[in-house]
Short mmCIF file of C-alpha atoms in Angstrom, two decimals:
data_model
loop_
_atom_site.label_atom_id
_atom_site.label_comp_id
_atom_site.label_asym_id
_atom_site.label_seq_id
_atom_site.Cartn_x
_atom_site.Cartn_y
_atom_site.Cartn_z
CA UNK P 1 -12.98 -44.20 0.90
CA UNK P 2 -12.72 -43.88 5.25
CA UNK P 3 -8.68 -43.41 4.73
CA UNK P 4 -9.39 -40.97 1.20
CA UNK P 5 -11.63 -38.33 3.51
CA UNK P 6 -8.88 -38.99 6.19
CA UNK P 7 -6.58 -37.16 3.63
CA UNK P 8 -8.51 -34.90 2.70
CA UNK P 9 -9.49 -33.80 6.47
CA UNK P 10 -5.51 -33.39 6.81
CA UNK P 11 -5.13 -31.32 3.69
CA UNK P 12 -8.13 -28.72 5.02
CA UNK P 13 -6.19 -28.54 8.62
CA UNK P 14 -2.88 -28.02 6.19
CA UNK P 15 -4.99 -25.00 5.18
CA UNK P 16 -6.67 -23.97 8.52
CA UNK P 17 -2.91 -23.85 9.60
CA UNK P 18 -1.81 -21.50 6.80
CA UNK P 19 -4.44 -19.34 7.15
CA UNK P 20 -3.57 -18.60 11.22
CA UNK P 21 0.05 -18.18 10.69
CA UNK P 22 1.78 -14.91 11.00
CA UNK P 23 -1.98 -13.43 11.39
CA UNK P 24 -0.68 -10.42 13.03
CA UNK P 25 1.68 -10.42 10.46
CA UNK P 26 3.13 -7.33 8.91
CA UNK P 27 3.76 -9.08 5.66
CA UNK P 28 0.63 -11.47 4.59
CA UNK P 29 -0.70 -11.27 1.52
CA UNK P 30 -3.04 -8.15 1.52
CA UNK P 31 -4.28 -5.41 -0.46
CA UNK P 32 -3.90 -1.89 -0.18
CA UNK P 33 -7.30 -1.05 2.03
CA UNK P 34 -6.69 -2.68 4.97
CA UNK P 35 -5.14 0.65 5.97
CA UNK P 36 -7.72 3.09 4.93
CA UNK P 37 -10.03 0.58 7.35
CA UNK P 38 -7.65 1.10 10.07
CA UNK P 39 -7.62 3.99 10.28
CA UNK P 40 -11.43 4.68 9.84
CA UNK P 41 -11.56 2.05 12.74
CA UNK P 42 -9.05 3.69 15.27
CA UNK P 43 -10.26 7.25 14.18
CA UNK P 44 -13.58 6.55 15.12
CA UNK P 45 -13.40 4.50 17.85
CA UNK P 46 -11.56 7.78 19.60
CA UNK P 47 -14.79 9.39 18.62
CA UNK P 48 -16.65 6.76 21.54
CA UNK P 49 -19.97 6.70 19.07
CA UNK P 50 -21.03 4.27 16.19
CA UNK P 51 -21.35 6.98 14.13
CA UNK P 52 -20.86 8.28 12.11
CA UNK P 53 -17.39 6.67 10.82
CA UNK P 54 -14.46 9.05 10.34
CA UNK P 55 -13.23 9.23 6.89
CA UNK P 56 -9.15 8.10 6.44
CA UNK P 57 -6.43 10.21 5.41
CA UNK P 58 -7.14 11.56 1.65
CA UNK P 59 -10.02 9.50 1.05
CA UNK P 60 -13.04 11.23 2.46
CA UNK P 61 -15.53 8.91 1.96
CA UNK P 62 -17.90 7.07 4.45
CA UNK P 63 -18.23 3.18 3.45
CA UNK P 64 -21.24 0.98 5.12
CA UNK P 65 -20.71 0.69 8.91
CA UNK P 66 -20.30 -3.41 9.58
CA UNK P 67 -16.53 -3.92 8.96
CA UNK P 68 -16.03 -1.30 11.35
CA UNK P 69 -18.35 -2.07 14.06
CA UNK P 70 -16.99 -5.90 14.23
CA UNK P 71 -13.67 -4.01 14.05
CA UNK P 72 -14.45 -2.05 17.36
CA UNK P 73 -15.83 -5.28 19.11
CA UNK P 74 -12.60 -6.71 17.83
CA UNK P 75 -10.55 -4.45 19.60
CA UNK P 76 -12.22 -3.36 22.97
CA UNK P 77 -12.70 0.34 20.87
CA UNK P 78 -9.29 0.17 20.40
CA UNK P 79 -7.82 -0.22 23.54
CA UNK P 80 -6.28 -3.80 22.37
CA UNK P 81 -4.56 -2.90 19.03
CA UNK P 82 -3.06 -5.80 17.99
CA UNK P 83 -3.93 -7.60 14.05
CA UNK P 84 -4.57 -10.71 14.50
CA UNK P 85 -7.62 -8.99 16.19
CA UNK P 86 -8.75 -7.70 13.17
CA UNK P 87 -8.24 -10.02 10.59
CA UNK P 88 -9.66 -12.91 12.48
CA UNK P 89 -13.21 -12.82 11.97
CA UNK P 90 -12.19 -12.16 9.09
CA UNK P 91 -11.07 -15.82 8.54
CA UNK P 92 -13.49 -16.64 10.46
CA UNK P 93 -15.96 -15.65 7.57
CA UNK P 94 -13.79 -17.79 5.69
CA UNK P 95 -14.02 -20.63 7.18
CA UNK P 96 -17.51 -20.06 7.30
CA UNK P 97 -17.52 -20.47 3.98
CA UNK P 98 -15.37 -23.25 3.44
CA UNK P 99 -18.26 -25.09 5.87
CA UNK P 100 -21.03 -23.61 3.31
CA UNK P 101 -19.38 -25.40 1.46
CA UNK P 102 -19.23 -28.18 2.16
CA UNK P 103 -22.05 -28.57 3.01
CA UNK P 104 -23.94 -27.46 0.15
CA UNK P 105 -21.51 -30.16 -1.89
CA UNK P 106 -22.69 -32.63 0.61
CA UNK P 107 -26.75 -31.42 -0.55
CA UNK P 108 -26.29 -31.49 -4.28
CA UNK P 109 -23.52 -34.44 -4.43
CA UNK P 110 -24.18 -36.65 -1.14
CA UNK P 111 -20.75 -37.66 -1.19
CA UNK P 112 -18.76 -36.64 1.45
CA UNK P 113 -15.48 -36.94 -0.04
CA UNK P 114 -16.73 -34.00 -2.93
CA UNK P 115 -18.08 -31.67 -0.94
CA UNK P 116 -14.89 -32.29 1.08
CA UNK P 117 -12.43 -31.46 -1.77
CA UNK P 118 -15.21 -28.65 -2.70
CA UNK P 119 -14.29 -26.96 0.63
CA UNK P 120 -10.60 -27.40 0.84
CA UNK P 121 -10.34 -26.07 -3.01
CA UNK P 122 -12.20 -22.68 -1.63
CA UNK P 123 -9.55 -22.67 0.91
CA UNK P 124 -6.98 -23.34 -1.70
CA UNK P 125 -8.02 -20.46 -4.19
CA UNK P 126 -5.57 -17.32 -4.09
CA UNK P 127 -7.75 -14.25 -4.06
CA UNK P 128 -9.54 -16.57 -1.32
CA UNK P 129 -6.53 -16.42 0.40
CA UNK P 130 -5.54 -12.96 -0.44
CA UNK P 131 -8.58 -11.36 0.62
CA UNK P 132 -9.87 -13.75 3.22
CA UNK P 133 -7.39 -12.81 6.31
CA UNK P 134 -6.66 -8.55 5.78
CA UNK P 135 -9.29 -6.24 7.59
CA UNK P 136 -11.19 -6.14 4.89
CA UNK P 137 -15.07 -6.42 3.26
CA UNK P 138 -14.52 -9.51 0.42
CA UNK P 139 -15.13 -12.59 2.53
CA UNK P 140 -17.81 -11.41 4.72
CA UNK P 141 -20.09 -10.31 1.66
CA UNK P 142 -18.98 -13.64 -0.57
CA UNK P 143 -20.35 -15.02 2.72
CA UNK P 144 -23.95 -13.65 2.72
CA UNK P 145 -24.20 -13.37 -1.03
CA UNK P 146 -23.49 -17.30 -1.29
CA UNK P 147 -24.98 -17.78 1.67
CA UNK P 148 -28.94 -16.42 0.24
CA UNK P 149 -27.81 -18.05 -3.57
CA UNK P 150 -27.03 -21.00 -2.28
CA UNK P 151 -30.72 -21.51 0.78
CA UNK P 152 -32.42 -20.19 -2.55
CA UNK P 153 -31.09 -23.60 -4.42
CA UNK P 154 -30.92 -26.24 -1.77
CA UNK P 155 -35.10 -24.88 -0.69
CA UNK P 156 -36.17 -23.83 -4.12
CA UNK P 157 -38.74 -26.92 -4.22
CA UNK P 158 -39.64 -26.59 -0.57
CA UNK P 159 -43.07 -24.57 -0.35
CA UNK P 160 -42.20 -22.85 2.27
CA UNK P 161 -39.68 -21.04 -0.26
CA UNK P 162 -42.54 -19.28 -1.62
CA UNK P 163 -43.48 -17.46 1.08
CA UNK P 164 -43.25 -14.51 1.44
CA UNK P 165 -40.50 -14.88 5.17
CA UNK P 166 -38.16 -17.02 2.83
CA UNK P 167 -37.78 -14.10 0.74
CA UNK P 168 -37.36 -11.60 3.68
CA UNK P 169 -34.68 -13.48 5.12
CA UNK P 170 -32.58 -13.83 1.56
CA UNK P 171 -33.30 -10.15 1.33
CA UNK P 172 -31.61 -9.63 5.20
CA UNK P 173 -28.39 -11.86 4.31
CA UNK P 174 -28.21 -9.51 0.58
CA UNK P 175 -29.56 -6.26 3.17
CA UNK P 176 -26.02 -7.15 5.80
CA UNK P 177 -23.93 -7.85 2.63
CA UNK P 178 -24.64 -3.88 1.41
CA UNK P 179 -23.87 -2.86 4.88
CA UNK P 180 -20.52 -4.64 4.60
CA UNK P 181 -19.47 -3.11 0.52
CA UNK P 182 -22.82 -1.42 -1.54
CA UNK P 183 -26.27 -2.14 -2.33
CA UNK P 184 -25.21 -2.38 -5.54
CA UNK P 185 -24.05 -5.64 -4.53
CA UNK P 186 -28.36 -6.17 -5.42
CA UNK P 187 -27.91 -5.98 -8.83
CA UNK P 188 -26.14 -9.09 -9.37
CA UNK P 189 -28.27 -11.11 -6.88
CA UNK P 190 -31.22 -9.41 -8.54
CA UNK P 191 -30.22 -10.86 -11.93
CA UNK P 192 -28.93 -14.22 -11.18
CA UNK P 193 -32.52 -15.04 -9.19
CA UNK P 194 -34.42 -13.44 -11.92
CA UNK P 195 -32.58 -15.67 -14.76
CA UNK P 196 -33.35 -18.56 -12.49
CA UNK P 197 -37.06 -18.11 -12.17
CA UNK P 198 -37.12 -17.58 -15.79
CA UNK P 199 -34.95 -20.07 -16.68
CA UNK P 200 -37.70 -22.50 -14.87
CA UNK P 201 -40.67 -20.82 -16.01
CA UNK P 202 -39.63 -21.76 -19.40
CA UNK P 203 -38.54 -17.90 -20.55
CA UNK P 204 -42.45 -17.15 -20.05
CA UNK P 205 -42.63 -13.67 -19.00
CA UNK P 206 -46.42 -14.10 -18.31
CA UNK P 207 -45.94 -16.44 -16.18
CA UNK P 208 -42.87 -14.90 -14.15
CA UNK P 209 -44.59 -11.75 -13.51
CA UNK P 210 -47.34 -14.11 -12.28
CA UNK P 211 -46.00 -16.49 -9.81
CA UNK P 212 -41.89 -14.71 -9.01
CA UNK P 213 -42.75 -11.39 -9.48
CA UNK P 214 -44.18 -10.28 -5.99
CA UNK P 215 -41.45 -12.54 -4.61
CA UNK P 216 -38.81 -10.39 -6.12
CA UNK P 217 -40.02 -7.07 -5.21
CA UNK P 218 -40.44 -8.31 -1.04
CA UNK P 219 -36.90 -9.51 -1.78
CA UNK P 220 -35.32 -6.36 -3.38
CA UNK P 221 -37.87 -3.95 -0.65
CA UNK P 222 -36.53 -5.61 1.53
CA UNK P 223 -32.89 -5.41 0.84
CA UNK P 224 -33.28 -1.35 0.33
CA UNK P 225 -34.84 -1.97 4.09
CA UNK P 226 -32.26 -2.88 5.57
CA UNK P 227 -29.36 -1.28 3.56
CA UNK P 228 -31.53 1.93 3.76
CA UNK P 229 -31.69 1.78 8.15
CA UNK P 230 -28.14 2.90 7.64
CA UNK P 231 -29.63 6.51 6.93
CA UNK P 232 -32.03 6.47 9.45
CA UNK P 233 -29.11 5.79 12.48
CA UNK P 234 -26.34 7.99 10.78
CA UNK P 235 -25.45 11.46 11.59
CA UNK P 236 -24.84 12.24 8.17
CA UNK P 237 -27.19 10.34 5.84
CA UNK P 238 -26.11 14.05 3.61
CA UNK P 239 -23.22 12.61 3.04
CA UNK P 240 -23.51 8.64 2.02
CA UNK P 241 -25.88 9.55 -0.71
CA UNK P 242 -23.01 12.42 -1.96
CA UNK P 243 -19.70 10.63 -0.77
CA UNK P 244 -20.87 7.03 -0.80
CA UNK P 245 -23.92 6.24 -3.26
CA UNK P 246 -22.46 9.01 -5.57
CA UNK P 247 -18.75 9.69 -5.44
CA UNK P 248 -17.82 5.70 -4.44
CA UNK P 249 -20.51 3.46 -6.65
CA UNK P 250 -21.99 5.57 -9.49
CA UNK P 251 -19.50 7.25 -10.24
CA UNK P 252 -17.98 4.29 -11.59
CA UNK P 253 -20.57 3.93 -14.01
CA UNK P 254 -18.57 6.75 -15.92
CA UNK P 255 -18.67 6.76 -19.61
CA UNK P 256 -15.63 9.19 -20.12
CA UNK P 257 -13.53 7.15 -22.91
CA UNK P 258 -15.75 3.42 -21.86
CA UNK P 259 -15.02 2.25 -25.29
CA UNK P 260 -12.17 3.08 -25.81
CA UNK P 261 -10.81 1.05 -22.54
CA UNK P 262 -13.10 -2.04 -22.67
CA UNK P 263 -9.85 -4.33 -23.72
CA UNK P 264 -7.24 -2.47 -22.50
CA UNK P 265 -6.33 -0.04 -19.82
CA UNK P 266 -6.11 -0.32 -16.29
CA UNK P 267 -9.18 -1.99 -15.42
CA UNK P 268 -9.88 -3.85 -19.30
CA UNK P 269 -12.74 -6.24 -19.08
CA UNK P 270 -11.30 -9.49 -19.48
CA UNK P 271 -10.40 -8.84 -15.60
CA UNK P 272 -14.31 -9.79 -14.99
CA UNK P 273 -14.85 -12.41 -18.51
CA UNK P 274 -11.60 -14.47 -16.55
CA UNK P 275 -12.39 -13.30 -12.83
CA UNK P 276 -13.37 -16.72 -11.79
CA UNK P 277 -10.08 -18.70 -12.61
CA UNK P 278 -7.58 -15.51 -12.02
CA UNK P 279 -9.60 -15.92 -8.52
CA UNK P 280 -8.97 -19.12 -8.69
CA UNK P 281 -4.97 -18.73 -8.74
CA UNK P 282 -3.19 -22.80 -8.66
CA UNK P 283 -6.71 -24.29 -9.74
CA UNK P 284 -7.10 -21.70 -12.88
CA UNK P 285 -6.01 -24.45 -14.28
CA UNK P 286 -8.16 -26.91 -13.38
CA UNK P 287 -11.39 -25.12 -12.64
CA UNK P 288 -11.02 -23.85 -16.59
CA UNK P 289 -10.43 -27.48 -17.91
CA UNK P 290 -13.87 -28.29 -14.98
CA UNK P 291 -15.43 -25.50 -17.10
CA UNK P 292 -14.62 -26.43 -20.33
CA UNK P 293 -16.45 -30.13 -20.24
CA UNK P 294 -18.99 -28.36 -17.97
CA UNK P 295 -20.39 -26.20 -20.94
CA UNK P 296 -20.14 -28.75 -23.17
CA UNK P 297 -21.86 -31.63 -21.77
CA UNK P 298 -24.46 -28.70 -20.56
CA UNK P 299 -27.99 -30.70 -21.05
CA UNK P 300 -26.41 -33.81 -18.89
CA UNK P 301 -25.71 -31.77 -16.01
CA UNK P 302 -27.21 -31.61 -12.90
CA UNK P 303 -30.36 -29.05 -12.51
CA UNK P 304 -28.12 -27.66 -9.18
CA UNK P 305 -24.81 -27.03 -11.03
CA UNK P 306 -26.44 -25.81 -14.43
CA UNK P 307 -28.02 -23.14 -11.73
CA UNK P 308 -24.20 -22.22 -10.55
CA UNK P 309 -23.45 -21.41 -13.04
CA UNK P 310 -25.95 -18.50 -13.66
CA UNK P 311 -24.54 -17.06 -10.22
CA UNK P 312 -21.44 -17.11 -11.77
CA UNK P 313 -22.73 -15.83 -15.05
CA UNK P 314 -25.36 -12.71 -13.31
CA UNK P 315 -22.02 -11.26 -11.35
CA UNK P 316 -19.62 -11.33 -14.65
CA UNK P 317 -22.30 -9.38 -16.82
CA UNK P 318 -23.18 -7.32 -14.38
CA UNK P 319 -19.68 -6.02 -13.53
CA UNK P 320 -18.50 -6.04 -17.06
CA UNK P 321 -20.62 -2.76 -16.96
CA UNK P 322 -19.09 -0.10 -14.64
CA UNK P 323 -15.97 1.68 -16.54
CA UNK P 324 -14.14 0.53 -13.34
CA UNK P 325 -13.72 -3.74 -13.38
CA UNK P 326 -11.51 -6.26 -11.35
CA UNK P 327 -11.75 -9.47 -10.59
CA UNK P 328 -12.12 -9.01 -6.68
CA UNK P 329 -15.67 -7.93 -8.35
CA UNK P 330 -16.46 -11.27 -8.91
CA UNK P 331 -15.22 -13.01 -5.49
CA UNK P 332 -18.41 -14.01 -4.98
CA UNK P 333 -18.38 -16.60 -7.01
CA UNK P 334 -15.97 -18.45 -5.76
CA UNK P 335 -18.47 -20.58 -3.22
CA UNK P 336 -19.79 -21.57 -6.81
CA UNK P 337 -17.30 -22.50 -8.63
CA UNK P 338 -15.43 -24.63 -5.25
CA UNK P 339 -18.87 -26.70 -5.53
CA UNK P 340 -18.22 -26.73 -9.38
CA UNK P 341 -14.94 -27.91 -9.30
CA UNK P 342 -16.12 -30.50 -6.78
CA UNK P 343 -17.68 -32.13 -7.71
CA UNK P 344 -15.99 -33.32 -11.34
CA UNK P 345 -12.36 -33.19 -8.91
CA UNK P 346 -11.97 -36.80 -9.63
CA UNK P 347 -13.27 -36.96 -13.43
CA UNK P 348 -10.30 -34.78 -14.48
CA UNK P 349 -7.71 -36.79 -16.76
CA UNK P 350 -4.31 -37.87 -13.86
CA UNK P 351 -2.08 -36.57 -17.32
CA UNK P 352 -3.56 -32.82 -16.77
CA UNK P 353 -2.20 -33.15 -13.16
CA UNK P 354 1.83 -32.95 -14.87
CA UNK P 355 0.45 -29.44 -16.11
CA UNK P 356 -1.11 -28.43 -12.94
CA UNK P 357 1.46 -29.15 -10.72
CA UNK P 358 4.64 -27.47 -12.42
CA UNK P 359 3.77 -23.71 -12.07
CA UNK P 360 4.10 -25.04 -7.73
CA UNK P 361 7.28 -26.96 -8.27
CA UNK P 362 8.82 -22.82 -10.36
CA UNK P 363 6.83 -21.18 -6.66
CA UNK P 364 9.13 -24.01 -4.06
CA UNK P 365 11.88 -23.13 -6.65
CA UNK P 366 11.99 -19.63 -6.66
CA UNK P 367 11.37 -19.08 -3.00
CA UNK P 368 14.15 -21.07 -1.74
CA UNK P 369 15.85 -19.66 -4.64
CA UNK P 370 15.50 -16.70 -2.70
CA UNK P 371 15.70 -17.81 0.41
CA UNK P 372 18.92 -19.24 0.71
CA UNK P 373 20.41 -15.31 -0.30
CA UNK P 374 18.65 -13.68 1.66
CA UNK P 375 19.39 -15.69 4.38
CA UNK P 376 23.33 -15.74 3.92
CA UNK P 377 23.77 -12.48 2.66
CA UNK P 378 20.62 -10.25 4.90
CA UNK P 379 20.21 -12.09 7.92
CA UNK P 380 22.24 -12.49 10.70
CA UNK P 381 23.28 -16.49 11.48
CA UNK P 382 20.06 -18.42 12.42
CA UNK P 383 17.62 -15.99 11.52
CA UNK P 384 16.23 -18.34 9.39
CA UNK P 385 15.23 -22.64 12.38
CA UNK P 386 15.51 -25.62 10.20
CA UNK P 387 11.94 -25.93 9.98
CA UNK P 388 11.45 -22.86 8.08
CA UNK P 389 13.45 -24.35 5.62
CA UNK P 390 12.16 -27.11 5.62
CA UNK P 391 8.35 -25.98 4.55
CA UNK P 392 9.29 -25.17 1.04
CA UNK P 393 11.57 -28.11 0.76
CA UNK P 394 9.22 -29.95 1.54
CA UNK P 395 6.79 -28.53 -0.79
CA UNK P 396 8.97 -28.87 -3.78
CA UNK P 397 10.32 -32.67 -2.61
CA UNK P 398 6.39 -33.36 -3.14
CA UNK P 399 5.74 -31.69 -5.94
CA UNK P 400 8.45 -33.53 -7.92
CA UNK P 401 6.87 -36.56 -6.34
CA UNK P 402 3.95 -36.16 -7.74
CA UNK P 403 5.32 -35.75 -10.70
CA UNK P 404 6.66 -39.15 -11.00
CA UNK P 405 4.04 -40.67 -9.68
CA UNK P 406 1.54 -39.00 -11.31
CA UNK P 407 -1.98 -40.96 -9.30
CA UNK P 408 -0.91 -39.37 -6.20
CA UNK P 409 -1.22 -36.17 -7.95
CA UNK P 410 -4.69 -35.03 -7.37
CA UNK P 411 -4.60 -35.74 -4.00
CA UNK P 412 -1.46 -34.00 -3.65
CA UNK P 413 -1.79 -30.52 -5.51
CA UNK P 414 -4.00 -29.23 -2.81
CA UNK P 415 -1.81 -29.93 -0.47
CA UNK P 416 0.99 -28.39 -2.12
CA UNK P 417 -1.24 -25.10 -2.91
CA UNK P 418 -1.46 -24.71 1.33
CA UNK P 419 2.46 -25.30 0.81
CA UNK P 420 3.30 -22.90 -0.64
CA UNK P 421 1.37 -20.27 1.20
CA UNK P 422 3.34 -21.98 4.23
CA UNK P 423 6.56 -21.75 2.27
CA UNK P 424 5.99 -17.80 1.63
CA UNK P 425 5.30 -17.16 5.41
CA UNK P 426 8.24 -18.88 6.26
CA UNK P 427 10.92 -16.90 4.10
CA UNK P 428 9.13 -13.92 5.53
CA UNK P 429 8.73 -15.46 9.29
CA UNK P 430 12.31 -13.29 10.51
CA UNK P 431 10.76 -10.02 9.68
CA UNK P 432 7.93 -10.89 11.53
CA UNK P 433 10.07 -11.59 14.87
CA UNK P 434 12.02 -9.23 16.55
CA UNK P 435 14.38 -8.49 13.41
CA UNK P 436 11.04 -6.75 12.04
CA UNK P 437 9.78 -5.21 15.20
CA UNK P 438 11.58 -2.22 17.44
CA UNK P 439 12.76 -2.77 20.17
CA UNK P 440 11.58 -1.52 23.94
CA UNK P 441 13.73 1.30 24.58
CA UNK P 442 12.70 2.41 20.87
CA UNK P 443 8.49 2.55 21.23
CA UNK P 444 9.46 4.02 24.15
CA UNK P 445 11.14 6.64 22.97
CA UNK P 446 8.35 7.24 20.38
CA UNK P 447 5.26 7.05 22.91
CA UNK P 448 3.13 10.27 22.59
CA UNK P 449 5.21 11.65 20.15
CA UNK P 450 4.85 12.62 16.63
CA UNK P 451 6.38 10.30 13.97
CA UNK P 452 6.73 10.90 10.64
CA UNK P 453 7.37 7.74 8.38
CA UNK P 454 7.49 7.27 4.81
CA UNK P 455 4.40 6.19 2.59
CA UNK P 456 3.78 6.21 -1.37
CA UNK P 457 -0.14 4.28 -0.53
CA UNK P 458 -3.51 5.48 1.06
CA UNK P 459 -2.68 5.54 4.49
CA UNK P 460 0.28 2.53 5.02
CA UNK P 461 1.15 4.46 7.39
CA UNK P 462 -2.02 3.33 9.48
CA UNK P 463 0.25 -0.19 10.08
CA UNK P 464 2.87 1.61 12.49
CA UNK P 465 0.36 2.41 15.24
CA UNK P 466 1.55 -1.52 15.65
CA UNK P 467 4.71 -0.98 15.18
CA UNK P 468 5.20 1.76 17.43
CA UNK P 469 1.97 1.58 20.32
CA UNK P 470 1.09 5.56 21.80
CA UNK P 471 3.11 7.10 19.05
CA UNK P 472 1.27 9.85 16.93
CA UNK P 473 1.79 9.25 13.57
CA UNK P 474 2.10 11.37 10.56
CA UNK P 475 3.02 10.27 7.12
CA UNK P 476 5.01 12.02 4.13
CA UNK P 477 6.05 10.85 1.08
CA UNK P 478 8.17 8.34 0.67
CA UNK P 479 10.69 9.52 -2.08
CA UNK P 480 10.65 12.97 -0.87
CA UNK P 481 14.25 12.72 0.48
CA UNK P 482 14.10 17.02 1.04
CA UNK P 483 10.82 16.74 2.98
CA UNK P 484 12.44 14.00 5.01
CA UNK P 485 15.95 15.67 5.86
CA UNK P 486 13.30 18.96 6.77
CA UNK P 487 11.94 17.14 8.84
CA UNK P 488 15.10 16.23 10.92
CA UNK P 489 16.56 19.56 10.79
CA UNK P 490 13.24 20.76 13.06
CA UNK P 491 14.14 18.44 15.87
CA UNK P 492 11.57 15.54 14.35
CA UNK P 493 11.26 11.94 15.00
CA UNK P 494 11.18 10.22 11.50
CA UNK P 495 11.34 7.10 10.04
CA UNK P 496 13.69 6.86 7.52
CA UNK P 497 14.80 3.77 4.76
CA UNK P 498 17.78 2.89 3.50
CA UNK P 499 20.18 0.05 2.36
CA UNK P 500 21.37 -2.67 4.46
CA UNK P 501 24.42 -2.32 4.28
CA UNK P 502 24.70 1.67 5.19
CA UNK P 503 26.12 2.15 8.21
CA UNK P 504 26.19 7.02 7.64
CA UNK P 505 23.26 8.47 8.85
CA UNK P 506 24.81 12.01 9.56
CA UNK P 507 24.48 13.63 12.78
CA UNK P 508 20.94 12.39 13.45
CA UNK P 509 20.02 9.77 16.03
CA UNK P 510 19.22 6.15 15.95
CA UNK P 511 16.68 5.64 18.14
CA UNK P 512 15.92 2.12 17.03
CA UNK P 513 15.87 -0.05 13.60
CA UNK P 514 14.06 -3.25 11.58
CA UNK P 515 14.34 -4.97 8.77
CA UNK P 516 11.85 -4.40 6.02
CA UNK P 517 11.38 -5.32 3.06
CA UNK P 518 11.15 -2.83 0.42
CA UNK P 519 8.23 -0.85 -1.08
CA UNK P 520 7.45 -1.00 -4.67
CA UNK P 521 11.08 -2.09 -5.56
CA UNK P 522 11.85 -0.12 -9.02
CA UNK P 523 11.64 -1.92 -12.57
CA UNK P 524 16.01 -1.72 -12.89
CA UNK P 525 16.63 -3.68 -9.57
CA UNK P 526 14.50 -6.80 -10.91
CA UNK P 527 17.24 -8.17 -13.25
CA UNK P 528 19.67 -7.95 -10.41
CA UNK P 529 17.78 -9.50 -7.40
CA UNK P 530 17.05 -12.26 -10.17
CA UNK P 531 20.12 -12.96 -11.71
CA UNK P 532 22.32 -11.27 -9.30
CA UNK P 533 21.00 -12.48 -6.44
CA UNK P 534 20.96 -9.11 -5.16
CA UNK P 535 19.48 -9.68 -1.91
CA UNK P 536 19.86 -6.53 -0.18
CA UNK P 537 17.91 -4.70 -2.98
CA UNK P 538 15.06 -6.50 -2.12
CA UNK P 539 15.23 -5.07 2.04
CA UNK P 540 15.99 -2.06 3.51
CA UNK P 541 16.75 -1.22 7.17
CA UNK P 542 14.32 0.79 8.65
CA UNK P 543 15.99 3.90 11.28
CA UNK P 544 13.79 5.53 13.54
CA UNK P 545 16.09 8.41 13.39
CA UNK P 546 16.29 11.36 16.34
CA UNK P 547 16.34 15.25 13.99
CA UNK P 548 18.26 17.55 15.95
CA UNK P 549 16.69 21.34 15.41
CA UNK P 550 19.47 23.52 14.02
#
């Protein structure tokens, strides 16, 4: 037992390394929301005031302030403008949630190994790795919401859980989640509490309204009161109502083409219904197995496990309703899913792990397939250090080992997931170093001047404030070559992308350059990359050009 626990602590340490490695990098798995959130924080810091938040370019929408206040403090009000400073608190929320999963699982099962597996599983969920590092709202929201339900679940039989003070405390936690994301998070949490309490009252409405409805009312009023403080302290409360409540939230209930797009379109209902499996990533198949077994043996499940499924069901029900549906909307259910997975992990027949390991085997083989020609054809000699190759090759070897010695697979699978995360970081490592950064001379040339950068997504150009600190960043459309040439002809500083082999850049002076990933590669180039290993199609040399005024 002690040896097995030591193993899981070692896997957890590997997970911590995967989350912290290259945290300030430009190429970590992220979402398009990080750019606008960084921009809002930077613009707000420039005002010297906590409120009102300054809207990001092209959005014009105010948002709950808690995340941005966190960014203001982390960056010393914009004085220390480094990406890792914004992301580290988000990783802190991720680690706190993993510890919360461990604690809840330990409290339910009284088994430390199951609890360790659950905590590690949470970190191994692909969506948690994807959303639990960038400067975005998901993991703070997940932490506060999960904490509210877990406290309710674990202390339901204690006398103080019937006090209004306890329910006020739960309301404050959900109110903090609303200050991060949205007041409409009250809906799935309130539904989960309601379903659970009705279930405990044998579905008796009379008993529910007599004993539980008053506490739920206090809880709801507390959430609304905490969120309502934003209206009190913000100098422009009307913007909160117009832009946030109506513009960003109520608009998602738009019924135009609702049923036509229910099972199709950009936001089909399956993104919510299958959200926990999509979010689980490499652990989707084990979670699916546990889900089927749990539901099949529902009467025999622990009370707490049934309660965790109620939490998951409530989120699925609520987020089925909006016309815009995404799997990230049900991310707050992933801590509960991790607890359930930890409870049953050692019950999964070993033969299933042959199937579970195959996606990871493909990932390691694919990354090596790309990494070797990148090192040979795109990067200068020595750009990859030996340990960069060691990570994916070690992952591949361990994946093969887990297939050959299947009894090791249940303990190796999550370690393999973290090695996959680190392998991706290893492939991108040279682009996070000097090859992917402008040198001091280029930074000095741009300082205090306006630089025009290509972009094809909202506020994507915001990251250039980290590449060219001190420059005033403006954007132009990524594919608009005519605008680029016009800006250069007017004598401006312009960022432009060219194929790696190109050496003729016209009459413009090159002030600096770096290597970067190509943005949104066209479909026609995918086949040559995979079949002909045309790695030059994956990357672009990015130049800082000085235009010449004619």
